[in-house]
XYZ file of C-alpha atoms in Angstrom:
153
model
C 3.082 24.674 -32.300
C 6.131 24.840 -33.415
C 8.117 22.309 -31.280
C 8.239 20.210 -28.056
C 11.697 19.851 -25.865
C 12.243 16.415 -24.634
C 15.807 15.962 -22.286
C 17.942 12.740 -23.256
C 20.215 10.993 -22.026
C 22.384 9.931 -24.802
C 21.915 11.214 -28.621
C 22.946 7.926 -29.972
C 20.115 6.190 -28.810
C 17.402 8.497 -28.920
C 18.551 9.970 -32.536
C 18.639 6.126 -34.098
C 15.097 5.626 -32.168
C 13.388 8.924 -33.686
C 14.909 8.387 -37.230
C 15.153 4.552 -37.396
C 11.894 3.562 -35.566
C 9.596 6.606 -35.330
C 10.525 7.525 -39.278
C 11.820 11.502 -38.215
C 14.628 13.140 -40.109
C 17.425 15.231 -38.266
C 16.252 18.952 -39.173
C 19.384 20.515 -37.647
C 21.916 20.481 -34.550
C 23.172 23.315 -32.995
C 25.623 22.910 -30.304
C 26.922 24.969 -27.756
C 30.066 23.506 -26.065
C 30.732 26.493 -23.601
C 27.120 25.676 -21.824
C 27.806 21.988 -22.469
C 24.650 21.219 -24.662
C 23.488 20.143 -27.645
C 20.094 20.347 -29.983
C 18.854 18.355 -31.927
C 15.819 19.187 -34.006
C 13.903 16.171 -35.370
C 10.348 16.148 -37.961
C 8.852 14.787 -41.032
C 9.893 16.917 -43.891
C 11.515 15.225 -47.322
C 15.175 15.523 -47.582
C 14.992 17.595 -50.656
C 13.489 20.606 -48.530
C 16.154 20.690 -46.276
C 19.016 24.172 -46.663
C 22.260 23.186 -47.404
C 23.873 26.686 -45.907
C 23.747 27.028 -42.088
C 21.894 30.243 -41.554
C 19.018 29.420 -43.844
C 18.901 26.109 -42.131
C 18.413 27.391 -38.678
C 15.695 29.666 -40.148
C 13.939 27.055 -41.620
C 14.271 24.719 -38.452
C 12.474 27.323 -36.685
C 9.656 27.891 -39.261
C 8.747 24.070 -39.608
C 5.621 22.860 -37.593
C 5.494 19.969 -34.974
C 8.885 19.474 -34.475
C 10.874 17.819 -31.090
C 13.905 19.144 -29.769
C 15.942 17.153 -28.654
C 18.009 18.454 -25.595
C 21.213 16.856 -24.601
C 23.294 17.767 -21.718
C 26.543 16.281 -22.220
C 28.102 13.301 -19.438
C 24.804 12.369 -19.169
C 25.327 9.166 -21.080
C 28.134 7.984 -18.986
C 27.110 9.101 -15.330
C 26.622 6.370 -13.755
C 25.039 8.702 -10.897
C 22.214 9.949 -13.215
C 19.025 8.009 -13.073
C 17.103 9.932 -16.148
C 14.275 12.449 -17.027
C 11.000 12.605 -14.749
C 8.643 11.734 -17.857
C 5.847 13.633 -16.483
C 3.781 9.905 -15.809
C 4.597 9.342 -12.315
C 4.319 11.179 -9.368
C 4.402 14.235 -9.917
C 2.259 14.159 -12.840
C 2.934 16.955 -15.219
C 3.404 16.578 -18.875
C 1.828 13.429 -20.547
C 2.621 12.801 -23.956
C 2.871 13.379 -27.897
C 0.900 11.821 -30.687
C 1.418 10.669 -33.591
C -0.950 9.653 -36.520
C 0.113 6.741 -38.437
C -2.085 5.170 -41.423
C -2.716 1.933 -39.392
C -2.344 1.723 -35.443
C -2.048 -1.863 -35.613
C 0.498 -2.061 -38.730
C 2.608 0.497 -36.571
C 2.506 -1.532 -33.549
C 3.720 -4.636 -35.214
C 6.481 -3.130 -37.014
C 7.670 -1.472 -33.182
C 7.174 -5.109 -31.544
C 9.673 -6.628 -33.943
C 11.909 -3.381 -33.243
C 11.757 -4.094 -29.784
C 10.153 -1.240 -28.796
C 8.661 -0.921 -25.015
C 4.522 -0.600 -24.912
C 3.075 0.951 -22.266
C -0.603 0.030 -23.920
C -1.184 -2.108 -26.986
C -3.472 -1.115 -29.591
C -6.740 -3.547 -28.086
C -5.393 -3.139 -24.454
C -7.887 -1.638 -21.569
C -10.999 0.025 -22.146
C -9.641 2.618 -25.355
C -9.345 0.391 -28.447
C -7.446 1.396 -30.980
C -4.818 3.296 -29.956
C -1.540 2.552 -28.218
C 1.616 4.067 -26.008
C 5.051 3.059 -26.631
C 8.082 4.553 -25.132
C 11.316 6.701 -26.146
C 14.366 5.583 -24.738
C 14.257 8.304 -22.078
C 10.564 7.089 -21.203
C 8.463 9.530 -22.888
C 5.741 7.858 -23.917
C 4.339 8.487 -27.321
C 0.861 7.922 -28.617
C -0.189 6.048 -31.617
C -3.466 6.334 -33.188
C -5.175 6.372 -36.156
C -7.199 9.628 -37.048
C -10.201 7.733 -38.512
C -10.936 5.106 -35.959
C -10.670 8.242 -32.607
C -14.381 8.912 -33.743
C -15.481 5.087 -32.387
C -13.215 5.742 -29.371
Protein backbone atom coordinates (compact mmCIF):
# COMPACT_ATOMS: atom_id res chain seq x y z
CA UNK A 1 0.00 0.00 0.00
CA UNK A 2 1.24 2.88 -0.87
CA UNK A 3 -1.06 5.50 0.78
CA UNK A 4 -4.47 6.22 2.42
CA UNK A 5 -6.55 9.67 1.59
CA UNK A 6 -8.09 11.15 4.60
CA UNK A 7 -10.34 14.72 3.81
CA UNK A 8 -9.61 17.65 6.42
CA UNK A 9 -10.92 20.32 7.34
CA UNK A 10 -8.18 22.68 8.06
CA UNK A 11 -4.28 21.84 7.36
CA UNK A 12 -3.22 23.72 10.37
CA UNK A 13 -4.65 21.49 12.67
CA UNK A 14 -4.42 18.24 11.22
CA UNK A 15 -0.63 18.91 9.88
CA UNK A 16 0.54 20.04 13.69
CA UNK A 17 -1.56 16.79 14.93
CA UNK A 18 0.21 14.22 12.40
CA UNK A 19 3.74 15.80 12.88
CA UNK A 20 3.54 17.09 16.50
CA UNK A 21 1.50 14.24 18.14
CA UNK A 22 1.47 11.20 15.83
CA UNK A 23 5.53 11.80 15.11
CA UNK A 24 4.91 11.97 10.84
CA UNK A 25 7.06 14.20 8.71
CA UNK A 26 5.54 16.33 5.75
CA UNK A 27 6.77 14.17 2.61
CA UNK A 28 5.52 16.77 0.10
CA UNK A 29 2.53 19.24 -0.88
CA UNK A 30 1.31 19.68 -4.10
CA UNK A 31 -1.31 22.18 -4.66
CA UNK A 32 -3.59 22.88 -7.25
CA UNK A 33 -5.30 26.32 -6.89
CA UNK A 34 -7.43 26.17 -10.18
CA UNK A 35 -9.41 22.93 -8.61
CA UNK A 36 -9.11 24.60 -5.20
CA UNK A 37 -7.12 21.76 -3.37
CA UNK A 38 -4.31 20.91 -1.71
CA UNK A 39 -2.09 17.57 -0.74
CA UNK A 40 -0.40 16.90 1.71
CA UNK A 41 1.63 13.74 1.96
CA UNK A 42 2.62 12.71 5.51
CA UNK A 43 5.06 9.28 6.77
CA UNK A 44 7.92 8.18 8.80
CA UNK A 45 11.02 8.57 6.79
CA UNK A 46 14.32 10.57 8.32
CA UNK A 47 14.75 14.00 7.07
CA UNK A 48 18.00 13.23 5.46
CA UNK A 49 16.13 10.97 2.77
CA UNK A 50 14.00 13.53 1.72
CA UNK A 51 14.83 15.33 -2.35
CA UNK A 52 15.59 18.71 -2.21
CA UNK A 53 14.51 19.31 -6.15
CA UNK A 54 10.74 19.13 -6.85
CA UNK A 55 10.46 16.47 -9.47
CA UNK A 56 12.55 13.91 -7.66
CA UNK A 57 10.51 14.73 -4.64
CA UNK A 58 7.19 13.94 -6.10
CA UNK A 59 8.77 10.68 -7.38
CA UNK A 60 9.91 9.70 -4.25
CA UNK A 61 6.54 10.69 -2.44
CA UNK A 62 4.97 8.26 -4.63
CA UNK A 63 7.49 5.37 -4.13
CA UNK A 64 7.42 5.54 -0.20
CA UNK A 65 5.18 2.89 1.60
CA UNK A 66 2.28 3.59 4.13
CA UNK A 67 1.87 6.99 3.62
CA UNK A 68 -1.59 9.39 4.31
CA UNK A 69 -2.66 11.95 2.08
CA UNK A 70 -3.88 14.46 3.31
CA UNK A 71 -6.72 16.12 1.18
CA UNK A 72 -7.75 19.65 1.73
CA UNK A 73 -10.44 21.43 -0.01
CA UNK A 74 -9.97 24.95 0.58
CA UNK A 75 -12.97 27.30 2.71
CA UNK A 76 -13.45 24.38 4.47
CA UNK A 77 -11.85 25.75 7.60
CA UNK A 78 -13.94 28.79 7.74
CA UNK A 79 -17.51 27.54 6.57
CA UNK A 80 -19.36 27.83 9.15
CA UNK A 81 -22.03 25.69 7.05
CA UNK A 82 -19.71 22.61 6.87
CA UNK A 83 -20.16 20.08 9.58
CA UNK A 84 -16.99 17.68 8.58
CA UNK A 85 -15.97 14.26 7.04
CA UNK A 86 -18.35 11.09 7.54
CA UNK A 87 -15.43 9.03 9.34
CA UNK A 88 -16.71 5.84 8.14
CA UNK A 89 -17.83 4.88 12.20
CA UNK A 90 -21.33 5.85 12.15
CA UNK A 91 -24.09 5.11 10.16
CA UNK A 92 -23.24 4.34 7.27
CA UNK A 93 -20.42 2.27 8.23
CA UNK A 94 -17.75 2.13 5.63
CA UNK A 95 -14.14 2.66 6.24
CA UNK A 96 -12.84 1.99 9.86
CA UNK A 97 -9.49 2.89 10.60
CA UNK A 98 -5.50 2.94 10.40
CA UNK A 99 -2.96 1.45 12.72
CA UNK A 100 -0.16 2.23 13.98
CA UNK A 101 2.56 0.21 15.91
CA UNK A 102 4.22 2.01 18.61
CA UNK A 103 6.95 0.31 21.02
CA UNK A 104 4.59 0.61 24.08
CA UNK A 105 0.65 1.06 23.76
CA UNK A 106 0.48 2.33 27.13
CA UNK A 107 3.66 4.80 26.95
CA UNK A 108 1.84 6.15 23.70
CA UNK A 109 -1.37 6.63 25.35
CA UNK A 110 0.03 8.64 28.17
CA UNK A 111 2.07 10.86 26.16
CA UNK A 112 -1.53 11.58 23.85
CA UNK A 113 -3.54 12.12 27.29
CA UNK A 114 -1.21 14.92 28.32
CA UNK A 115 -1.50 16.18 24.53
CA UNK A 116 -5.01 16.27 24.89
CA UNK A 117 -5.78 13.95 22.49
CA UNK A 118 -9.56 12.46 22.19
CA UNK A 119 -9.79 8.39 23.00
CA UNK A 120 -12.32 6.60 21.64
CA UNK A 121 -10.90 3.30 23.69
CA UNK A 122 -8.09 3.30 26.22
CA UNK A 123 -5.49 0.81 26.16
CA UNK A 124 -7.35 -1.65 29.22
CA UNK A 125 -10.87 -0.44 28.08
CA UNK A 126 -13.68 -3.22 27.02
CA UNK A 127 -13.06 -6.68 26.34
CA UNK A 128 -9.56 -6.11 23.83
CA UNK A 129 -6.70 -5.24 26.20
CA UNK A 130 -4.01 -3.72 24.99
CA UNK A 131 -4.74 -1.70 22.35
CA UNK A 132 -6.42 1.67 21.99
CA UNK A 133 -8.35 4.31 19.45
CA UNK A 134 -7.70 7.88 19.54
CA UNK A 135 -8.93 10.40 17.13
CA UNK A 136 -7.58 12.91 14.30
CA UNK A 137 -8.98 16.16 14.39
CA UNK A 138 -11.36 15.33 11.54
CA UNK A 139 -12.49 12.13 13.61
CA UNK A 140 -10.65 9.42 12.03
CA UNK A 141 -9.90 7.25 14.48
CA UNK A 142 -6.50 5.70 14.62
CA UNK A 143 -5.40 2.50 16.24
CA UNK A 144 -2.64 1.98 18.63
CA UNK A 145 -1.17 -1.27 19.42
CA UNK A 146 1.72 -2.95 20.16
CA UNK A 147 2.85 -5.80 17.69
CA UNK A 148 4.00 -8.18 20.47
CA UNK A 149 1.18 -8.14 22.92
CA UNK A 150 -1.83 -8.71 19.49
CA UNK A 151 -0.78 -12.48 19.98
CA UNK A 152 -2.55 -12.47 23.80
CA UNK A 153 -5.40 -10.44 22.24
Amino acid sequence: MQQTMYRIKDPKVSLDFYTRVLGMRLLHTLDYPSMTFSLYFMGYCKAEDIPVDIAERTKWCFLQKGTIELTYNYGTESDPEFKGYHNGNTEPKGFGHIGLSVPDVDVACKRFEELGVKFIKKPNDGKMKGLAFIQDPDGYWIEILTANRMPTL
